PDB file of C-alpha atoms in Angstrom:
ATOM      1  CA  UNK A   1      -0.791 -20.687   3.502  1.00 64.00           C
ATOM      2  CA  UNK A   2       2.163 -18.709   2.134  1.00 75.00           C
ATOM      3  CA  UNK A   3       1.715 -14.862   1.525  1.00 91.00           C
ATOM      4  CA  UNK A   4       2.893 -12.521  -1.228  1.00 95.00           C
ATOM      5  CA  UNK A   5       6.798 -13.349  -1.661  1.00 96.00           C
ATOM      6  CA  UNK A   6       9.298 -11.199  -3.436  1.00 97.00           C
ATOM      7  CA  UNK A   7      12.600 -11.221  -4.709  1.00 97.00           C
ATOM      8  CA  UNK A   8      15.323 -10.114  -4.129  1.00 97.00           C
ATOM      9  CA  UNK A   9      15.207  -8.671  -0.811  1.00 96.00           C
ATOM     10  CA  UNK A  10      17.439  -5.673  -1.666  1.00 96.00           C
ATOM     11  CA  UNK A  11      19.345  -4.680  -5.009  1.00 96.00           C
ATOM     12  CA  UNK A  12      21.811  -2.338  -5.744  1.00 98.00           C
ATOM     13  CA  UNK A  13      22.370  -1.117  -9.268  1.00 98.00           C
ATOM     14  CA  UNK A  14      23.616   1.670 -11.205  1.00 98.00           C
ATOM     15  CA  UNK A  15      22.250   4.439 -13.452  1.00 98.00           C
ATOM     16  CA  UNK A  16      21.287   3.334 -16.826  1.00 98.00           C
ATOM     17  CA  UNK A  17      20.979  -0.552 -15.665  1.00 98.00           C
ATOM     18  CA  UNK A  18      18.227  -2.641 -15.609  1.00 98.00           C
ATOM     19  CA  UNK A  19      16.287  -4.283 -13.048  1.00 98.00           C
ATOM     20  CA  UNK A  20      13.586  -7.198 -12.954  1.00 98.00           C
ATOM     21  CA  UNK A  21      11.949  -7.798  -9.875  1.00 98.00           C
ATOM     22  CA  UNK A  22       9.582 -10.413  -8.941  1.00 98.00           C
ATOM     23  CA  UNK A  23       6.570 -11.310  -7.453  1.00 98.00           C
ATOM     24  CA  UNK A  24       4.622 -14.492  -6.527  1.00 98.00           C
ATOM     25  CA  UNK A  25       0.949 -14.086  -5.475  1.00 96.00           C
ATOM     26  CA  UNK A  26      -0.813 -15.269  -2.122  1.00 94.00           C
ATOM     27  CA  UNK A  27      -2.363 -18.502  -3.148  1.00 93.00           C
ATOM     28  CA  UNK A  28      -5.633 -18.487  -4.348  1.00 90.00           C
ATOM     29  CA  UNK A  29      -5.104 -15.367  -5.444  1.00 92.00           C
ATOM     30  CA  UNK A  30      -5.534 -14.206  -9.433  1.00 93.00           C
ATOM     31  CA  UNK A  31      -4.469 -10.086  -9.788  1.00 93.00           C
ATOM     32  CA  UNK A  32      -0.698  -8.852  -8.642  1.00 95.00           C
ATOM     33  CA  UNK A  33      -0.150  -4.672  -8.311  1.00 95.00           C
ATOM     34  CA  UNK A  34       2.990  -2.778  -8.204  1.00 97.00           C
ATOM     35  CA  UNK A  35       3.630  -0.098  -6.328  1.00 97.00           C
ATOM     36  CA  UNK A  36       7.070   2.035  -5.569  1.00 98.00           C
ATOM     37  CA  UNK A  37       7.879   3.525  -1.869  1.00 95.00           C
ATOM     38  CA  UNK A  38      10.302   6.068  -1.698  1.00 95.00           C
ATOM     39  CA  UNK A  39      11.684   7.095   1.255  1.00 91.00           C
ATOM     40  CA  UNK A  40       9.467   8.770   3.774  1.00 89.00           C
ATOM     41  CA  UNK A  41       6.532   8.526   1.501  1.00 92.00           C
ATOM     42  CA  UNK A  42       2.788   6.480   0.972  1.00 93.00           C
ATOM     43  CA  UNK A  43       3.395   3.863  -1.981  1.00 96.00           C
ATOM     44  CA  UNK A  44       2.423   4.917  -5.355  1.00 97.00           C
ATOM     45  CA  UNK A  45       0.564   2.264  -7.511  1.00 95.00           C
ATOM     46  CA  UNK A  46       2.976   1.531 -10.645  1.00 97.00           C
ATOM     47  CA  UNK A  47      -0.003  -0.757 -12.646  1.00 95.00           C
ATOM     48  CA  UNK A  48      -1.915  -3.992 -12.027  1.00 94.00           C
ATOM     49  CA  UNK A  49      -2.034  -7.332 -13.768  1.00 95.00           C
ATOM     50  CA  UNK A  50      -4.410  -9.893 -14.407  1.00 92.00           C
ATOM     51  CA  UNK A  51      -4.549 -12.404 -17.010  1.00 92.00           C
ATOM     52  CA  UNK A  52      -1.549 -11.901 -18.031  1.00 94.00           C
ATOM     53  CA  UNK A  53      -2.080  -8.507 -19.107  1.00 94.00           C
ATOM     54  CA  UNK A  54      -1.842  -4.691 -17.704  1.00 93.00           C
ATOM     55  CA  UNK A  55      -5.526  -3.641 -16.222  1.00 91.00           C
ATOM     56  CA  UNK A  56      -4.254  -0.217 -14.935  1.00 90.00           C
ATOM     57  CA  UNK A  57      -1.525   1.935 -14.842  1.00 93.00           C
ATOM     58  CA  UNK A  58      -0.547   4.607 -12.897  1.00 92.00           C
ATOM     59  CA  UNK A  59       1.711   7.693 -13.397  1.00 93.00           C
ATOM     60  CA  UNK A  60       5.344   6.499 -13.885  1.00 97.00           C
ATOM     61  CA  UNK A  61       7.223   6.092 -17.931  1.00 97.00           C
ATOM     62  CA  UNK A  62       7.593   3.331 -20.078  1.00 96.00           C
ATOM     63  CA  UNK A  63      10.698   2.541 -18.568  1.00 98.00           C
ATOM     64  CA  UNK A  64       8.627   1.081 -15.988  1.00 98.00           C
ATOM     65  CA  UNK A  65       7.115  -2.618 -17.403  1.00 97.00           C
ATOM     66  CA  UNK A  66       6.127  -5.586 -16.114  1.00 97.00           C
ATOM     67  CA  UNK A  67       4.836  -9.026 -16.983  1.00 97.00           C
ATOM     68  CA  UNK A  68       2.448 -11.989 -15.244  1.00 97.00           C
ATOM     69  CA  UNK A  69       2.785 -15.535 -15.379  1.00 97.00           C
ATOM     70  CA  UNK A  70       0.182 -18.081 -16.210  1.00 96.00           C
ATOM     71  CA  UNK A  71       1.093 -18.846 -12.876  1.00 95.00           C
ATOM     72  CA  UNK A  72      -0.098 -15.775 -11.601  1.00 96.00           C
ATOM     73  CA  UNK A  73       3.282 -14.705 -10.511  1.00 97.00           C
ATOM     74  CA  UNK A  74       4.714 -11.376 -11.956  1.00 98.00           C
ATOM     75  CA  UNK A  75       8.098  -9.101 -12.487  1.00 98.00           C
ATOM     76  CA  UNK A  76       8.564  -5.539 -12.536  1.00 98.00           C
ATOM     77  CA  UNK A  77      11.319  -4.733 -15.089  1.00 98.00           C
ATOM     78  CA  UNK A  78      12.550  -0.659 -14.743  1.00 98.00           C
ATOM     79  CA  UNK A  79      14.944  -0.453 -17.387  1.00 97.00           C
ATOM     80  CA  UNK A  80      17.712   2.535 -17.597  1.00 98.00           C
ATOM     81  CA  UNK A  81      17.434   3.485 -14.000  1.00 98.00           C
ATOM     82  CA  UNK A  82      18.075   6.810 -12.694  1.00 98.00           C
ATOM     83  CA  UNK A  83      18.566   7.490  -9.096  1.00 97.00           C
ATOM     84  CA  UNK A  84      15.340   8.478  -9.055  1.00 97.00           C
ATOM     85  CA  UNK A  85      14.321   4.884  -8.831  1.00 98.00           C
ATOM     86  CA  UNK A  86      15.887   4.290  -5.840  1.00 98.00           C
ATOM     87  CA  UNK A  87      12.743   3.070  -3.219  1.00 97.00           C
ATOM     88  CA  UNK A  88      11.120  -0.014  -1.837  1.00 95.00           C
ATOM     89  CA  UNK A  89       8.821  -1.969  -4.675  1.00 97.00           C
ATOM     90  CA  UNK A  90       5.852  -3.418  -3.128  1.00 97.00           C
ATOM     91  CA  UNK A  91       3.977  -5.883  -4.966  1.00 97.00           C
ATOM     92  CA  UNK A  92      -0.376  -6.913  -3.844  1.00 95.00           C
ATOM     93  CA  UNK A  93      -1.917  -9.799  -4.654  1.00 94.00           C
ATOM     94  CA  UNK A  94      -5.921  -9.912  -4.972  1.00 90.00           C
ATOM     95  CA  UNK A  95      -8.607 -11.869  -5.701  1.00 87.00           C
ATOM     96  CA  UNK A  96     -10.622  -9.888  -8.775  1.00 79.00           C
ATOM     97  CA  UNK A  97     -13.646 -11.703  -8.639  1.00 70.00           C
ATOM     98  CA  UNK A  98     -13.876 -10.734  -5.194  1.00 66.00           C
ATOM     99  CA  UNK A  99     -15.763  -7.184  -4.550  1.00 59.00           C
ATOM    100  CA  UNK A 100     -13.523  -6.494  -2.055  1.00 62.00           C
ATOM    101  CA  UNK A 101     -10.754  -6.124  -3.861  1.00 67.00           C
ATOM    102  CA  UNK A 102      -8.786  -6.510  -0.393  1.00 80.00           C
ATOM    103  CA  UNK A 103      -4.698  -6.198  -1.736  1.00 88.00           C
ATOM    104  CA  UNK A 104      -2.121  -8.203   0.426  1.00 91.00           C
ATOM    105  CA  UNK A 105       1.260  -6.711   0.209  1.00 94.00           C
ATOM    106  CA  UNK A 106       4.583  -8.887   0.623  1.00 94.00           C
ATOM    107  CA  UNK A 107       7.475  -7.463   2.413  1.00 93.00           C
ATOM    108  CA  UNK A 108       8.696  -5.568  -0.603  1.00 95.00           C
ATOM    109  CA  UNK A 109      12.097  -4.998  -2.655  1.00 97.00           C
ATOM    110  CA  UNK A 110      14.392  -2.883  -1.827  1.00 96.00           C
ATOM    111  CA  UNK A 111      16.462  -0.712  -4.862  1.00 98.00           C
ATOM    112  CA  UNK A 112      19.040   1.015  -4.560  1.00 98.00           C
ATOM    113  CA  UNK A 113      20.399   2.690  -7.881  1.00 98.00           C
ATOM    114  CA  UNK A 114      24.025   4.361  -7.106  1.00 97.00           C
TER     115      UNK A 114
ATOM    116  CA  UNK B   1      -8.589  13.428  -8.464  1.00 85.00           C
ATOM    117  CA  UNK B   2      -8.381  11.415  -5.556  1.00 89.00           C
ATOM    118  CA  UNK B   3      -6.058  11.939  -2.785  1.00 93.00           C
ATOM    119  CA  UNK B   4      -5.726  11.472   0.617  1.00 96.00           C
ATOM    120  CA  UNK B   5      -4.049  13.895   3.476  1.00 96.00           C
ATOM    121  CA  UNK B   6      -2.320  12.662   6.624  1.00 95.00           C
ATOM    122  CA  UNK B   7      -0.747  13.985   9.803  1.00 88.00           C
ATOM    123  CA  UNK B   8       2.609  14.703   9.870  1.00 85.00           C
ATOM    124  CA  UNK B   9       4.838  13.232  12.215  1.00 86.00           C
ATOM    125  CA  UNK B  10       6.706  11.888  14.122  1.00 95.00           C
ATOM    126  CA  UNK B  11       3.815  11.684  17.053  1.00 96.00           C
ATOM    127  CA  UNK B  12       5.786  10.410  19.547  1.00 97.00           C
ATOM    128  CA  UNK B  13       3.608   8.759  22.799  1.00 97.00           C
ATOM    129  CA  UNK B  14       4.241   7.160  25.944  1.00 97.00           C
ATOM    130  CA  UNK B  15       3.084   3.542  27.155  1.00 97.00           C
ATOM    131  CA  UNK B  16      -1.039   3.920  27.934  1.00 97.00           C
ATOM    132  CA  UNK B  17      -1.504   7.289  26.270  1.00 97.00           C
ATOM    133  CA  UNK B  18      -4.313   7.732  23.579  1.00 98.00           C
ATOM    134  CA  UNK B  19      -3.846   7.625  19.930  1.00 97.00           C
ATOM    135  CA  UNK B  20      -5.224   9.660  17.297  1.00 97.00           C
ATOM    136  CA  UNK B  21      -3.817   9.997  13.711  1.00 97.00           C
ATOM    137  CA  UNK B  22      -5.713  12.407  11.596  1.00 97.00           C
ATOM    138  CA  UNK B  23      -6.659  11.430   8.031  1.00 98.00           C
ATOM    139  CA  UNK B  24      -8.772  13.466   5.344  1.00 97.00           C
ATOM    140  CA  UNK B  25      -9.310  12.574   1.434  1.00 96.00           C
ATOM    141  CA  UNK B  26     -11.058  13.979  -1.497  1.00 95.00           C
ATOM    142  CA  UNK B  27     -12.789  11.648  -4.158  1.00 91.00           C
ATOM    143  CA  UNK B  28     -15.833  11.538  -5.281  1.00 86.00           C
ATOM    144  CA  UNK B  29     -18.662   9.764  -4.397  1.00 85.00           C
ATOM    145  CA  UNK B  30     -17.707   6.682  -1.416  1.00 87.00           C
ATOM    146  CA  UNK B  31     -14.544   5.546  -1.824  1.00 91.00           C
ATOM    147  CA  UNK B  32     -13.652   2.766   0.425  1.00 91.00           C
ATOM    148  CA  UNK B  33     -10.985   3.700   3.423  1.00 94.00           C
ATOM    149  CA  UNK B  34      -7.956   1.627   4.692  1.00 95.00           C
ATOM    150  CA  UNK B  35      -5.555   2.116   7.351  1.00 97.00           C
ATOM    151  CA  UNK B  36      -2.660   0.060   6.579  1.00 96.00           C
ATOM    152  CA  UNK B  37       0.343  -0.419   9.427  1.00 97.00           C
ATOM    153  CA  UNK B  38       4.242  -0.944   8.661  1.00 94.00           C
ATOM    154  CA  UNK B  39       6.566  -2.188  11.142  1.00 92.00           C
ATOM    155  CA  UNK B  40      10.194  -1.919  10.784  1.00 86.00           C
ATOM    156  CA  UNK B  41      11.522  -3.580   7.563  1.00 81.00           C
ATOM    157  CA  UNK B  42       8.444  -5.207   6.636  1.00 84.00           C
ATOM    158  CA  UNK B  43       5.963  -4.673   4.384  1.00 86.00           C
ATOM    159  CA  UNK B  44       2.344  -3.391   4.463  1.00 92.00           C
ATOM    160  CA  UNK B  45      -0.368  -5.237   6.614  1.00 93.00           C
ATOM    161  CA  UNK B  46      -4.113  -3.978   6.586  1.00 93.00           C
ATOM    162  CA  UNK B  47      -4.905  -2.817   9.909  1.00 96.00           C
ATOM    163  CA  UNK B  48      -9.099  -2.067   9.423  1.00 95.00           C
ATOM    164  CA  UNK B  49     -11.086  -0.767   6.620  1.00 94.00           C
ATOM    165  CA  UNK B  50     -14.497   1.039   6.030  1.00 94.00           C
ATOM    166  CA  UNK B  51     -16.487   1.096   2.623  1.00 90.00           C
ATOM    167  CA  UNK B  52     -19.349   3.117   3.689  1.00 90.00           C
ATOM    168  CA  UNK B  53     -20.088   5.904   5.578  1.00 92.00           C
ATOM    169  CA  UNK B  54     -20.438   5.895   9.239  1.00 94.00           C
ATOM    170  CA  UNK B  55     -19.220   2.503   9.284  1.00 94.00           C
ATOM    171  CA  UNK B  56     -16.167   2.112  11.756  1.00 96.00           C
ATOM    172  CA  UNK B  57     -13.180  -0.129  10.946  1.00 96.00           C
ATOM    173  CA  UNK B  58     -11.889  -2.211  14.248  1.00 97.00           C
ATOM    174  CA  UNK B  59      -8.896  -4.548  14.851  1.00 96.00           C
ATOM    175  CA  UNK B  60      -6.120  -4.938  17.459  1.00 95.00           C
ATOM    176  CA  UNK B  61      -7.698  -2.338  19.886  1.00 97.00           C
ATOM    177  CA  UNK B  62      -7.647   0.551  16.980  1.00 98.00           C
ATOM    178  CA  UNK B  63     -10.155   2.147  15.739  1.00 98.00           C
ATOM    179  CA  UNK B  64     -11.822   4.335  12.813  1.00 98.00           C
ATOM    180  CA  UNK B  65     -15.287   5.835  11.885  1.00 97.00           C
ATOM    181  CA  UNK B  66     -15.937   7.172   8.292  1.00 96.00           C
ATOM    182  CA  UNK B  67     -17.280  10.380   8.511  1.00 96.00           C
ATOM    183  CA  UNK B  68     -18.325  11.542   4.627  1.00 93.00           C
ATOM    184  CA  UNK B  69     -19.714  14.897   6.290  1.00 94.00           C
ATOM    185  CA  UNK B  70     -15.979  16.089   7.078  1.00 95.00           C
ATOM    186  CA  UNK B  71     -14.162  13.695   4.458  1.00 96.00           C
ATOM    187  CA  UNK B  72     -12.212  11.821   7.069  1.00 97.00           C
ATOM    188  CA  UNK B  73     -11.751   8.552   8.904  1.00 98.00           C
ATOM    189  CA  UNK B  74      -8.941   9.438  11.915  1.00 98.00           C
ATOM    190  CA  UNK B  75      -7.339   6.584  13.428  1.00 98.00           C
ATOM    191  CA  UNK B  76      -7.845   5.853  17.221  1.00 98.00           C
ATOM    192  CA  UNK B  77      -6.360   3.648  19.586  1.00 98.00           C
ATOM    193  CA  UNK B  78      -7.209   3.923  23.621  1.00 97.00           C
ATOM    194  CA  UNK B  79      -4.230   2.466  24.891  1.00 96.00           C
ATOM    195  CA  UNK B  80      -0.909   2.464  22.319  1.00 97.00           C
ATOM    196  CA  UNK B  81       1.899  -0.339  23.709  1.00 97.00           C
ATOM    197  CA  UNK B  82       5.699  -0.076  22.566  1.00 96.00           C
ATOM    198  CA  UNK B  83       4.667  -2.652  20.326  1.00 95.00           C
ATOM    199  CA  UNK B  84       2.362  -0.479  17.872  1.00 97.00           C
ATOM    200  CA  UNK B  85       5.263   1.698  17.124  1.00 97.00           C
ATOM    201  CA  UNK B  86       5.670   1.685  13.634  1.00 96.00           C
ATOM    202  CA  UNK B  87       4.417   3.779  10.065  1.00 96.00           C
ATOM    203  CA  UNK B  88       0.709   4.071   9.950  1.00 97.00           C
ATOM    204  CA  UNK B  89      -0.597   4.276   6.268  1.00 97.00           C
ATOM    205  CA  UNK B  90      -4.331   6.187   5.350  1.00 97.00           C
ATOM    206  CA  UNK B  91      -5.473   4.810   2.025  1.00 96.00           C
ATOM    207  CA  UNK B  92      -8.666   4.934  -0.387  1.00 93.00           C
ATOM    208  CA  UNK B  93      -9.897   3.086  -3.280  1.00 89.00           C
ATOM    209  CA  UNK B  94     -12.065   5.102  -5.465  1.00 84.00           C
ATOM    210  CA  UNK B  95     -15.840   4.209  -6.145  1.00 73.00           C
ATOM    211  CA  UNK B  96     -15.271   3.815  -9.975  1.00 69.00           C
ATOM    212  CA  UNK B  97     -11.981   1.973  -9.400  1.00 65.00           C
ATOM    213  CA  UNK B  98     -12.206  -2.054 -10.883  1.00 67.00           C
ATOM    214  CA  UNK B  99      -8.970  -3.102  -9.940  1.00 68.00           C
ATOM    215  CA  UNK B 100      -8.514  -1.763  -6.465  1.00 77.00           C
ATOM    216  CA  UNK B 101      -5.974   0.402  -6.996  1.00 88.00           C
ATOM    217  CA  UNK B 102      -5.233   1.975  -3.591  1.00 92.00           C
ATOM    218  CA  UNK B 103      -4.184   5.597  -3.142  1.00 94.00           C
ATOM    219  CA  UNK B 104      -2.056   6.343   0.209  1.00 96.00           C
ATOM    220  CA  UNK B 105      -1.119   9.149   2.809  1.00 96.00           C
ATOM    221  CA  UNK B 106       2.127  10.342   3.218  1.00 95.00           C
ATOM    222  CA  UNK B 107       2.600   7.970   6.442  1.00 96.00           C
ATOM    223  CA  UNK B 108       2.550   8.846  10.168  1.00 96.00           C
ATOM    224  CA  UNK B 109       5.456   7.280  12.187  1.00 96.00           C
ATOM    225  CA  UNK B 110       4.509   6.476  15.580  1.00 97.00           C
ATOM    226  CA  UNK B 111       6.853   5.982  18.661  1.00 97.00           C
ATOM    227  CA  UNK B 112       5.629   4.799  21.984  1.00 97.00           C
ATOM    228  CA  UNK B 113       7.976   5.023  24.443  1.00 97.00           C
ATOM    229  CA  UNK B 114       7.970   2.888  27.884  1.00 95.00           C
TER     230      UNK B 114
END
């Protein structure tokens, strides 16, 4: 049973590039969140997707986007990065109709904008 | 709004000692708790969860009790190994949240030495 996969494993880009990352689901599972690390902090949540369309955002700009698949698996595009931007991207997979809501995390991206 | 308070660190142990991070949050109503773990270069793995109060979250010899009187569910362990060394996550999902959008801690790194 394969977990929550993402690619790439680690990026570097410069200020005022864009990014897309991406994101396939746990299997079985319907819902895919976002979240950004930065260093030597707790992940903030970015948004969530499910059905192909944002559910829930958090705090972060526009410049943050993102799209899901009827496949269930999603990107994370950042366009015009700053260096700001620079962190590990976590993407969670869930099962909505499930109460739980339990997310599974995949072993993130990491971004480094230079 | 909702946040959640960990800790600092680094707590640094040694083989066999006792383990207690200290987590706190404010939300409304009962959110439901996580403690999520991070080893080295990985991503985030759910360690034990609560979603009511005086329930206690178990797994892998660690502990924690939700205690809504004093707004906190502190992690335990009884015995830490070299092996548990690694970032220790304190998260919530708010009681009007449909998505499960999880809000974290700052992090506690952990070192157990031999």
């Amino acid at each position: 049973d394969a977990g929550v996969t993402q690619s790439p494993t680690h990026l570097i880009k410069t200020r005022g590039q864009q990014v897309t990352l991406r994101c396939s689901p746990k299997s079985g599972h319907d819902t895919v969140s976002w979240y950004q690390q930065a260093l030597g902090q707790g992940p903030q949540f970015i948004f969530q997707y499910y059905e192909e369309e944002e559910r829930q955002r958090g705090n972060f700009p526009d410049r943050f986007s993102g799209h899901q698949f009827p496949n269930y698996s999603s990107e994370l595009n950042v366009n015009a990065l700053l260096l700001g931007d620079s962190a590990l991207y976590l993407c969670a997979s869930s099962l909505r109709q499930t109460s739980s809501y339990e997310q599974y995390f995949g072993p993130g991206t990491r971004l480094t904008v230079t | 709004g909702n946040s959640v308070t960990q800790m600092e660190g680094p707590v640094t142990l040694s083989e066999e000692a006792f383990l207690t991070i200290n987590c706190t949050y404010t939300a409304t109503g009962y959110p439901s708790l996580f403690w999520y773990v991070q080893y080295p270069g990985e991503g985030l793995q759910l360690l034990l969860k609560a979603t009511k109060a005086d329930d206690k979250g178990s797994n892998k010899g660690f502990e924690a009790t939700y205690r809504k009187e004093t707004t906190s569910f502190h992690l335990e362990k009884g015995s830490v190994q070299v092996s548990d060394s690694a970032v220790y996550f304190c998260a919530l999902r708010g009681v009007s949240s449909n998505t499960g959008k999880l809000i974290f801690g700052q992090g506690t790194t952990l070192q157990v030495k031999p």
